[in-house]
Short mmCIF file of C-alpha atoms and ligand atoms in Angstrom, two decimals:
data_model
loop_
_atom_site.label_atom_id
_atom_site.label_comp_id
_atom_site.label_asym_id
_atom_site.label_seq_id
_atom_site.Cartn_x
_atom_site.Cartn_y
_atom_site.Cartn_z
CA MET A 246 -18.12 -13.19 24.87
CA THR A 247 -19.31 -11.48 21.70
CA GLU A 248 -23.12 -11.54 21.57
CA ARG A 249 -24.90 -12.61 18.40
CA ALA A 250 -28.04 -10.62 19.27
CA GLY A 251 -29.00 -8.17 16.53
CA LEU A 252 -26.14 -9.15 14.23
CA THR A 253 -26.44 -10.82 10.85
CA ARG A 254 -24.22 -13.79 10.03
CA ARG A 255 -21.74 -11.45 8.36
CA GLY A 256 -21.73 -9.02 11.27
CA TYR A 257 -21.27 -11.78 13.81
CA ALA A 258 -18.40 -13.33 11.81
CA ARG A 259 -16.70 -9.96 11.74
CA ALA A 260 -17.25 -9.46 15.48
CA LEU A 261 -15.81 -12.91 16.27
CA VAL A 262 -12.59 -12.19 14.37
CA ALA A 263 -12.36 -8.85 16.22
CA ALA A 264 -12.69 -10.70 19.55
CA GLY A 265 -10.26 -13.50 18.64
CA GLY A 266 -9.11 -16.41 20.77
CA ILE A 267 -10.28 -19.95 21.33
CA GLY A 268 -13.59 -18.66 22.74
CA ALA A 269 -14.35 -16.89 19.47
CA LEU A 270 -13.31 -19.97 17.50
CA SER A 271 -15.68 -22.24 19.40
CA ALA A 272 -18.50 -19.68 19.15
CA CYS A 273 -17.85 -19.60 15.39
CA LEU A 274 -18.02 -23.41 15.14
CA ASP A 275 -21.13 -23.58 17.37
CA GLU A 276 -22.96 -20.91 15.46
CA PHE A 277 -22.06 -21.72 11.86
CA GLY A 278 -20.96 -25.36 12.11
CA GLU A 279 -17.58 -26.52 10.87
CA ARG A 280 -16.99 -25.26 7.35
CA GLU A 281 -15.09 -27.48 4.94
CA ILE A 282 -11.92 -25.62 4.10
CA PRO A 283 -9.61 -26.96 1.37
CA GLY A 284 -6.42 -28.56 2.63
CA GLY A 285 -2.87 -27.46 1.87
CA ILE A 286 0.23 -28.91 0.27
CA GLU A 287 1.38 -32.49 0.50
CA GLU A 288 4.92 -33.78 1.02
CA GLY A 289 7.11 -32.73 -1.93
CA GLU A 290 4.84 -29.86 -3.06
CA GLU A 291 5.99 -26.27 -2.75
CA LEU A 292 4.43 -22.85 -2.47
CA PRO A 293 5.75 -19.74 -4.25
CA GLU A 294 9.06 -18.44 -2.95
CA ARG A 295 7.50 -14.99 -2.63
CA GLN A 296 5.49 -14.88 0.58
CA HIS A 297 3.57 -11.98 -0.93
CA ALA A 298 2.46 -13.98 -4.00
CA TRP A 299 -1.22 -13.59 -3.24
CA ASN A 300 -2.71 -11.98 -6.35
CA ALA A 301 -2.81 -15.13 -8.46
CA VAL A 302 -4.83 -16.94 -5.78
CA CYS A 303 -7.16 -14.06 -4.87
CA GLU A 304 -10.41 -13.73 -6.76
CA ALA A 305 -10.81 -10.89 -9.21
CA ASP A 306 -13.88 -8.65 -9.19
CA GLU A 307 -15.96 -8.08 -12.33
CA ASP A 308 -13.46 -5.43 -13.51
CA GLY A 309 -10.39 -7.60 -13.02
CA ASN A 310 -9.25 -5.94 -9.79
CA VAL A 311 -7.77 -8.21 -7.13
CA ARG A 312 -10.28 -8.77 -4.35
CA SER A 313 -8.67 -8.87 -0.89
CA PRO A 314 -9.42 -11.68 1.56
CA ARG A 315 -12.30 -10.66 3.82
CA HIS A 316 -10.86 -11.42 7.27
CA HIS A 317 -7.45 -10.46 8.65
CA VAL A 318 -5.47 -11.00 11.86
CA LEU A 319 -2.11 -9.43 12.71
CA LEU A 320 0.02 -11.02 15.41
CA SER A 321 3.02 -9.17 16.77
CA LEU A 322 5.46 -11.61 18.39
CA ALA A 323 8.64 -11.18 20.40
CA LEU A 324 11.25 -13.90 20.65
CA ASP A 325 11.62 -14.75 24.35
CA ARG A 326 15.37 -15.31 24.14
CA ASP A 327 17.78 -12.36 24.31
CA GLY A 328 20.38 -12.02 21.58
CA GLU A 329 20.57 -14.10 18.43
CA PRO A 330 17.96 -16.75 17.73
CA THR A 331 19.04 -20.39 17.87
CA ASP A 332 18.35 -23.26 15.48
CA GLU A 333 15.75 -24.45 17.94
CA ASP A 334 13.86 -21.12 17.66
CA ARG A 335 14.03 -21.40 13.88
CA ALA A 336 12.72 -24.96 13.93
CA LEU A 337 9.84 -23.92 16.19
CA LEU A 338 8.73 -21.07 13.91
CA GLU A 339 9.29 -22.93 10.64
CA GLY A 340 7.48 -26.00 11.98
CA ALA A 341 4.43 -23.94 12.95
CA LEU A 342 4.29 -22.23 9.56
CA GLU A 343 4.70 -25.49 7.66
CA THR A 344 1.80 -26.89 9.66
CA LEU A 345 -0.38 -24.05 8.37
CA GLU A 346 0.79 -24.70 4.81
CA ARG A 347 -0.20 -28.36 5.10
CA ALA A 348 -3.50 -27.51 6.74
CA TYR A 349 -4.85 -24.86 4.39
CA GLU A 350 -4.92 -24.30 0.67
CA TRP A 351 -2.82 -21.26 -0.29
CA SER A 352 -5.83 -19.20 -1.35
CA THR A 353 -8.53 -16.92 0.01
CA ASP A 354 -10.68 -20.02 0.41
CA GLY A 355 -7.94 -21.48 2.62
CA LEU A 356 -5.35 -19.26 4.28
CA LEU A 357 -2.78 -16.71 3.09
CA PHE A 358 -0.12 -15.46 5.45
CA THR A 359 3.19 -13.63 5.63
CA VAL A 360 5.91 -13.27 8.26
CA GLY A 361 7.69 -9.94 8.58
CA LEU A 362 10.86 -9.17 10.53
CA SER A 363 11.36 -5.77 12.17
CA PRO A 364 14.54 -3.65 12.28
CA SER A 365 14.73 -4.49 16.02
CA TYR A 366 14.96 -8.17 15.12
CA PHE A 367 18.08 -7.52 13.05
CA GLU A 368 19.59 -5.50 15.90
CA ARG A 369 19.95 -8.80 17.74
CA PHE A 370 22.80 -9.48 15.30
CA GLY A 371 24.16 -5.94 15.38
CA SER A 372 23.83 -5.45 11.63
CA GLU A 373 21.23 -4.61 9.00
CA PRO A 374 19.80 -7.10 6.49
CA ALA A 375 22.12 -7.32 3.49
CA GLY A 376 20.94 -5.43 0.44
CA VAL A 377 17.81 -4.03 2.11
CA GLU A 378 17.29 -0.64 3.74
CA LEU A 379 15.06 -1.37 6.73
CA PRO A 380 14.81 1.79 8.84
CA HIS A 381 13.07 1.94 12.20
CA PRO A 382 9.63 3.48 11.86
CA THR A 383 9.34 7.22 12.56
CA ALA A 384 6.59 9.81 12.59
CA LEU A 385 6.02 10.89 8.99
CA THR A 386 3.93 14.03 9.36
CA ASP A 387 3.93 17.09 11.61
CA PHE A 388 0.53 16.16 12.95
CA GLU A 389 1.09 12.64 14.30
CA GLU A 390 2.81 11.13 17.32
CA PRO A 391 2.56 7.42 16.68
CA ASP A 392 3.82 4.55 18.81
CA PHE A 393 6.07 2.13 17.00
CA ASP A 394 5.74 -1.59 16.34
CA GLU A 395 9.16 -2.89 17.25
CA ALA A 396 8.52 -6.51 18.25
CA ASP A 397 10.58 -9.03 16.28
CA LEU A 398 7.87 -10.50 14.06
CA LEU A 399 4.62 -9.51 12.45
CA LEU A 400 2.42 -12.34 11.19
CA HIS A 401 -0.41 -11.44 8.84
CA LEU A 402 -3.14 -14.09 8.46
CA ALA A 403 -5.88 -13.63 5.87
CA SER A 404 -8.80 -15.65 4.56
CA ASP A 405 -12.34 -15.26 3.30
CA HIS A 406 -13.39 -17.53 6.15
CA GLU A 407 -13.41 -16.33 9.74
CA GLN A 408 -12.98 -19.94 10.87
CA ALA A 409 -9.59 -20.22 9.11
CA VAL A 410 -8.01 -17.09 10.59
CA LEU A 411 -9.37 -17.84 14.09
CA GLU A 412 -8.21 -21.45 14.01
CA ALA A 413 -4.77 -20.62 12.59
CA GLU A 414 -4.29 -17.98 15.26
CA SER A 415 -5.36 -20.35 18.03
CA ALA A 416 -2.91 -22.97 16.77
CA LEU A 417 -0.05 -20.50 16.56
CA VAL A 418 -0.37 -18.80 19.91
CA GLU A 419 -3.03 -20.46 22.05
CA GLY A 420 -2.14 -24.11 22.17
CA HIS A 421 -5.00 -25.30 19.93
CA ASP A 422 -3.83 -28.74 18.85
CA GLU A 423 -5.42 -29.17 15.44
CA VAL A 424 -5.83 -27.02 12.34
CA ASN A 425 -8.20 -28.14 9.62
CA GLY A 426 -7.55 -31.78 10.48
CA VAL A 427 -3.75 -31.42 10.77
CA THR A 428 -2.12 -32.01 14.16
CA VAL A 429 -0.18 -29.10 15.62
CA GLU A 430 3.02 -30.44 17.19
CA ARG A 431 4.17 -27.26 18.91
CA GLY A 432 2.71 -23.78 19.32
CA LEU A 433 4.77 -20.62 19.18
CA GLU A 434 4.07 -19.91 22.87
CA GLU A 435 7.02 -22.26 23.58
CA GLY A 436 9.49 -19.61 22.41
CA PHE A 437 7.63 -16.38 21.60
CA SER A 438 5.35 -13.93 23.40
CA LEU A 439 2.38 -12.27 21.81
CA GLU A 440 2.84 -8.50 22.11
CA PHE A 441 -0.53 -7.68 20.55
CA ARG A 442 -3.13 -8.91 18.14
CA ARG A 443 -5.10 -6.77 15.73
CA SER A 444 -7.80 -7.71 13.33
CA GLY A 445 -9.85 -6.38 10.49
CA PHE A 446 -12.02 -6.96 7.48
CA VAL A 447 -12.58 -5.72 3.97
CA GLY A 448 -15.20 -6.39 1.36
CA GLU A 449 -18.72 -5.71 0.27
CA GLY A 450 -21.22 -5.58 3.10
CA LEU A 451 -18.81 -5.78 6.01
CA PRO A 452 -18.33 -2.04 6.74
CA ALA A 453 -22.05 -1.32 6.40
CA GLU A 454 -22.95 -4.07 8.84
CA LYS A 455 -24.77 -2.85 11.90
CA GLN A 456 -22.15 -2.11 14.50
CA ASP A 457 -21.61 -3.77 17.83
CA ASP A 458 -22.69 -1.38 20.55
CA ASP A 459 -19.15 -0.98 21.79
CA VAL A 460 -17.87 0.60 18.57
CA ARG A 461 -18.08 4.37 18.88
CA GLY A 462 -17.83 6.91 16.08
CA ILE A 463 -19.95 5.31 13.40
CA PRO A 464 -22.93 7.52 12.51
CA SER A 465 -26.24 5.92 13.43
CA SER A 466 -27.88 7.07 10.19
CA ASP A 467 -26.34 4.10 8.28
CA PRO A 468 -24.55 6.20 5.66
CA ILE A 469 -22.10 3.50 4.51
CA PRO A 470 -23.29 2.02 1.20
CA GLU A 471 -24.06 -1.68 1.48
CA GLU A 472 -21.68 -2.51 -1.39
CA ALA A 473 -18.73 -0.43 -0.13
CA PRO A 474 -15.74 -2.56 0.86
CA PHE A 475 -14.21 0.21 3.00
CA PHE A 476 -15.53 2.33 5.87
CA MET A 477 -15.15 5.58 3.95
CA GLY A 478 -17.69 4.32 1.47
CA PHE A 479 -15.79 3.71 -1.78
CA ARG A 480 -13.99 0.95 -3.64
CA SER A 481 -10.23 1.16 -3.60
CA GLY A 482 -7.31 -0.88 -4.89
CA PHE A 483 -8.01 -0.52 -8.61
CA ARG A 484 -5.55 -2.50 -10.71
CA GLU A 485 -4.09 0.55 -12.41
CA SER A 486 -3.30 2.25 -9.13
CA GLN A 487 -1.67 -0.74 -7.47
CA ALA A 488 1.97 -1.75 -7.89
CA THR A 489 2.40 -5.24 -9.31
CA GLU A 490 3.96 -7.98 -7.18
CA ASP A 491 7.02 -7.79 -9.46
CA ARG A 492 7.35 -4.06 -8.84
CA VAL A 493 7.51 -4.52 -5.06
CA THR A 494 9.88 -7.50 -5.08
CA ILE A 495 13.48 -7.12 -3.92
CA GLU A 496 15.67 -7.99 -6.88
CA GLY A 497 19.17 -8.61 -5.56
CA GLY A 498 21.08 -9.84 -2.51
CA PRO A 499 20.22 -12.70 -0.18
CA PHE A 500 16.66 -11.42 0.33
CA ALA A 501 15.84 -11.32 -3.41
CA GLY A 502 12.28 -12.51 -3.86
CA GLY A 503 11.19 -10.79 -0.65
CA THR A 504 9.62 -7.37 -0.16
CA THR A 505 9.19 -4.74 2.53
CA GLU A 506 6.00 -4.02 4.44
CA HIS A 507 4.80 -0.87 6.15
CA LEU A 508 1.91 -0.96 8.59
CA SER A 509 0.23 2.22 9.79
CA SER A 510 -2.68 1.74 12.13
CA MET A 511 -5.07 4.66 12.19
CA THR A 512 -8.41 5.79 13.54
CA ILE A 513 -10.90 7.33 11.11
CA GLN A 514 -13.24 10.12 12.16
CA LEU A 515 -16.14 8.56 10.31
CA ASP A 516 -18.92 10.53 11.95
CA VAL A 517 -17.39 13.81 10.78
CA TRP A 518 -16.73 12.36 7.30
CA TYR A 519 -20.35 11.40 6.82
CA GLU A 520 -22.07 14.16 8.76
CA GLN A 521 -20.03 17.16 7.64
CA ASP A 522 -19.62 16.45 3.94
CA THR A 523 -21.95 15.75 1.02
CA HIS A 524 -21.33 12.82 -1.30
CA ALA A 525 -19.83 15.19 -3.91
CA GLN A 526 -17.43 16.63 -1.32
CA ARG A 527 -16.40 13.15 -0.29
CA VAL A 528 -15.66 12.27 -3.94
CA ALA A 529 -13.64 15.48 -4.36
CA LYS A 530 -11.60 14.76 -1.23
CA LEU A 531 -10.95 11.12 -2.09
CA PHE A 532 -10.49 11.34 -5.88
CA SER A 533 -10.52 14.92 -7.31
CA ALA A 534 -12.82 17.90 -7.78
CA GLU A 535 -13.18 16.94 -11.43
CA HIS A 536 -14.37 13.45 -10.47
CA ALA A 537 -17.06 15.11 -8.36
CA ARG A 538 -18.12 17.64 -11.01
CA GLU A 539 -18.33 15.06 -13.77
CA ASP A 540 -19.90 12.45 -11.52
CA VAL A 541 -17.63 9.63 -12.73
CA VAL A 542 -17.37 7.65 -9.49
CA GLY A 543 -20.96 6.58 -8.75
CA GLU A 544 -22.29 5.94 -5.27
CA TYR A 545 -19.37 3.79 -4.02
CA GLY A 546 -17.00 3.63 -7.00
CA GLU A 547 -19.08 1.27 -9.16
CA SER A 548 -18.75 3.58 -12.19
CA LEU A 549 -14.98 3.15 -12.18
CA SER A 550 -13.58 -0.12 -13.52
CA ASP A 551 -9.90 -1.00 -13.16
CA SER A 552 -8.59 2.52 -12.63
CA SER A 553 -9.33 5.40 -10.32
CA GLY A 554 -9.92 7.48 -13.47
CA LEU A 555 -7.05 9.85 -12.73
CA THR A 556 -5.52 11.15 -15.93
CA GLU A 557 -1.90 12.27 -16.02
CA GLU A 558 -3.20 15.76 -16.55
CA ARG A 559 -5.31 15.63 -13.37
CA ILE A 560 -2.40 14.28 -11.33
CA GLU A 561 -0.10 17.03 -12.59
CA ALA A 562 -2.79 19.63 -11.88
CA THR A 563 -2.91 18.80 -8.16
CA ALA A 564 -1.31 22.08 -7.01
CA ALA A 565 -3.38 24.09 -9.49
CA ASP A 566 -6.55 22.33 -8.26
CA ALA A 567 -5.68 23.32 -4.69
CA ARG A 568 -5.59 26.98 -5.75
CA THR A 569 -8.59 27.03 -8.06
CA GLU A 570 -10.88 24.40 -6.51
CA GLY A 571 -9.91 24.83 -2.86
CA VAL A 572 -9.75 21.05 -2.49
CA VAL A 573 -7.48 18.22 -3.66
CA GLY A 574 -8.20 14.52 -3.85
CA HIS A 575 -6.35 11.93 -1.77
CA ALA A 576 -5.81 9.62 -4.75
CA GLN A 577 -4.83 12.55 -6.97
CA LYS A 578 -2.18 13.67 -4.50
CA ALA A 579 -0.82 10.20 -3.78
CA ALA A 580 -0.53 9.44 -7.50
CA ARG A 581 2.04 12.23 -7.84
CA ALA A 582 4.57 9.75 -6.47
CA ARG A 583 4.17 7.31 -9.39
CA GLU A 584 7.39 6.60 -11.29
CA ASP A 585 7.16 6.44 -15.07
CA GLY A 586 3.43 6.27 -14.59
CA GLU A 587 3.67 3.25 -12.27
CA PRO A 588 2.41 3.18 -8.68
CA LEU A 589 5.05 2.14 -6.12
CA LEU A 590 2.83 0.62 -3.44
CA LEU A 591 0.86 -2.60 -3.37
CA ARG A 592 -1.84 -1.71 -0.85
CA ARG A 593 -3.37 -4.56 1.17
CA ASP A 594 -5.10 -2.44 3.78
CA PHE A 595 -8.21 -3.38 5.72
CA ASN A 596 -10.81 -1.82 8.02
CA THR A 597 -10.76 -2.40 11.75
CA VAL A 598 -12.76 -1.73 14.90
CA ASP A 599 -9.79 -2.42 17.19
CA GLY A 600 -9.92 -0.20 20.24
CA GLY A 601 -13.67 0.23 19.78
CA ARG A 602 -13.26 2.87 17.06
CA PRO A 603 -13.49 2.61 13.28
CA GLY A 604 -10.07 2.59 11.70
CA LEU A 605 -7.78 1.24 9.07
CA HIS A 606 -4.72 -0.96 9.18
CA PHE A 607 -2.90 0.49 6.21
CA LEU A 608 -0.66 -2.41 5.24
CA CYS A 609 1.31 -2.00 2.05
CA LEU A 610 4.22 -3.58 0.23
CA GLN A 611 6.97 -1.86 -1.70
CA ARG A 612 10.51 -2.70 -2.79
CA GLU A 613 11.99 -0.21 -0.32
CA ILE A 614 10.55 1.48 2.74
CA GLU A 615 11.90 4.75 1.36
CA GLU A 616 9.37 4.45 -1.48
CA PHE A 617 6.59 4.30 1.06
CA VAL A 618 7.96 7.42 2.72
CA ARG A 619 7.93 9.24 -0.63
CA VAL A 620 4.35 8.23 -1.42
CA ARG A 621 3.27 9.23 2.06
CA GLU A 622 4.92 12.63 1.54
CA ALA A 623 2.92 13.03 -1.67
CA MET A 624 -0.24 12.05 0.20
CA THR A 625 0.53 14.47 3.04
CA GLY A 626 0.91 17.27 0.51
CA ALA A 627 2.73 19.69 2.81
CA ASP A 628 3.59 21.64 -0.36
CA LEU A 629 -0.12 22.33 -0.88
CA ALA A 630 -0.84 23.57 2.63
CA GLY A 631 -1.42 27.32 2.60
CA ASN A 632 -1.69 27.30 -1.20
CA GLY A 633 -5.44 26.88 -1.50
CA VAL A 634 -5.95 24.10 1.06
CA GLY A 635 -5.08 23.73 4.74
CA GLN A 636 -2.53 21.47 6.38
CA THR A 637 -5.32 18.91 6.73
CA LEU A 638 -8.52 20.77 5.73
CA ASN A 639 -9.64 20.02 2.16
CA ASN A 640 -6.24 18.41 1.71
CA GLY A 641 -7.56 15.00 0.66
CA ILE A 642 -8.75 12.97 3.64
CA LEU A 643 -6.07 14.01 6.14
CA GLN A 644 -8.58 15.73 8.38
CA TYR A 645 -10.25 12.40 9.18
CA LEU A 646 -7.20 10.17 9.77
CA PHE A 647 -5.23 9.82 13.02
CA VAL A 648 -2.16 7.61 12.78
CA ASN A 649 -1.62 5.74 16.06
CA ARG A 650 1.15 3.31 15.19
CA ARG A 651 3.72 2.65 12.52
CA GLY A 652 5.93 -0.35 11.81
CA ASN A 653 8.39 -1.41 9.09
CA PHE A 654 9.19 -5.02 8.24
CA LEU A 655 11.15 -7.17 5.83
CA LEU A 656 9.18 -10.06 4.32
CA PRO A 657 12.01 -12.43 3.37
CA PRO A 658 11.49 -15.00 0.63
CA ARG A 659 9.66 -18.06 1.98
CA SER A 660 12.82 -20.17 2.34
CA LEU A 661 14.36 -17.54 4.67
CA ARG A 662 11.30 -16.49 6.61
CA ALA A 663 12.09 -18.25 9.90
CA LEU A 664 14.59 -16.01 11.70
CA PRO A 665 17.35 -15.54 9.10
CA THR A 666 20.67 -13.89 9.86
CA PRO A 667 21.23 -10.45 8.27
CA ASP A 668 23.27 -12.25 5.59
CA GLY A 669 20.31 -14.37 4.69
CA GLU A 670 21.51 -17.56 6.28
CA TRP A 671 19.94 -20.02 8.62
C1 LIG B 269 -8.82 5.51 5.49
C2 LIG B 269 -7.75 5.75 4.78
C3 LIG B 269 -7.70 5.64 3.28
C4 LIG B 269 -8.71 5.54 2.37
C5 LIG B 269 -10.21 5.47 2.61
C6 LIG B 269 -8.10 5.49 1.06
C7 LIG B 269 -8.79 5.40 -0.11
C8 LIG B 269 -8.23 5.46 -1.36
C9 LIG B 269 -8.96 5.47 -2.59
C10 LIG B 269 -10.49 5.41 -2.71
C11 LIG B 269 -8.07 5.52 -3.60
C12 LIG B 269 -8.41 5.60 -5.07
C13 LIG B 269 -8.72 4.28 -5.61
C14 LIG B 269 -7.50 3.51 -6.01
O1 LIG B 269 -6.63 4.11 -6.63
O2 LIG B 269 -7.39 2.34 -5.68
C15 LIG B 269 -6.75 5.52 -3.00
C16 LIG B 269 -5.57 5.53 -3.71
C17 LIG B 269 -4.34 5.53 -3.12
N1 LIG B 269 -4.07 5.62 -1.79
FE1 LIG B 269 -5.38 5.66 -0.29
N2 LIG B 269 -6.73 5.56 1.20
C18 LIG B 269 -6.46 5.67 2.55
C19 LIG B 269 -5.22 5.78 3.12
C20 LIG B 269 -4.05 5.80 2.42
C21 LIG B 269 -2.75 5.90 3.04
C22 LIG B 269 -2.47 5.98 4.53
C23 LIG B 269 -1.84 5.88 2.04
C24 LIG B 269 -0.37 5.95 2.28
C25 LIG B 269 0.48 6.53 1.50
C26 LIG B 269 -2.57 5.76 0.78
C27 LIG B 269 -2.01 5.67 -0.47
C28 LIG B 269 -2.71 5.58 -1.63
C29 LIG B 269 -2.08 5.42 -2.92
C30 LIG B 269 -0.59 5.27 -3.19
C31 LIG B 269 -3.11 5.39 -3.86
C32 LIG B 269 -2.97 5.19 -5.37
C33 LIG B 269 -2.41 6.40 -6.04
C34 LIG B 269 -2.16 6.07 -7.49
O3 LIG B 269 -3.13 5.84 -8.20
O4 LIG B 269 -0.98 6.06 -7.87
N3 LIG B 269 -3.90 5.72 1.07
N4 LIG B 269 -6.88 5.49 -1.63
#
């Protein structure tokens, strides 16, 4: 079991979510006592039809940027039955999800969650979801050989409280019979198998927390600023560089009100990032050379407010910067994919220590998976390689990222989330 020794409350909470399971839940309750978590909806009340309607119930930071929930669990589930799901499978899944909705307030103080369906799920019916392009995941760069997440479902659980994500997970897949005072009639283990679980965290203090001994690749010199929400040491997710929930919502067809989700799980070479580069180089590689020269970012992004500070001029100058500066910024490059000045992706990514290495679960929402592919192409910047920067060297942060897995999912509207047909019926 995860040892508390040497860890602060925050560090231990993070380690418990990484461990997962009923053991971690009872250690959490023993150590911190049972936290009072607000309850969910009553009979007759309804939650938003968009499963991804999180922003209105997430806190904002002092600059009005949406602050992500601190703890995250991803559960990849396969339906045990071959072929098309039955009404009984649907009732099992829907019943479990409704239990969570009754148990927890739909907020970061309670629990937020989404259910995604993979392209393999729709293959059970022999046709694609109507009105939505949902391709199987593929490798997206010349320098990755990822495995693919192809199980039927991906559940994403998120909360500011470790107790909520651990308890919800235990109720869904481990036979725990109560969630936040609400009885769990049936767990998903009756009809689904857990293919894998992953976990993560985001928010001030968590990345800088002293590491468990079994996490390799984090420099021992404590270089991660205390306030940084992400391992690479800077704030991210500024309002102006995030798509709105409207922008990522599917507008027509039976899945209108839903969205698509891409998940890339990657390892980050943090020791090289912190030991090889100076702070100014890190700013240049993440934002732009101009950001570094004019010192507009601050130690961890505190000097920026609701925007990454990228002007249109700087975004357009990406290729010129590669030639004249010998370095381009990750955000600068990725922003080239904006349409009419608007970002296409709503990023809800979080740090992880899954596999005993620092990494990132890059989870993002967009109207179409093809939009993700386009933004990723802009981020990869193959057009820049050989024109002032390398394929990965000085080409944003590519040198430090190793993509291990990719998955694509449809997040149907809430009323169709439990195993819909490709025509959006139950
Ligand atoms: C460890 C990995 C990553 C780190 C540390 C990171 C960090 C950042 C930072 C600091 C920004 C600028 C702040 C902001 O605009 O919110 C940014 C922007 C962005 N990143 Fe990343 N990022 C990572 C991976 C990715 C990946 C895999 C993608 C996939 C395409 C991506 C896409 C974007 C986009 C689309 C923007 C906004 C561009 C715009 O303003 O239009 N990032 N990222």
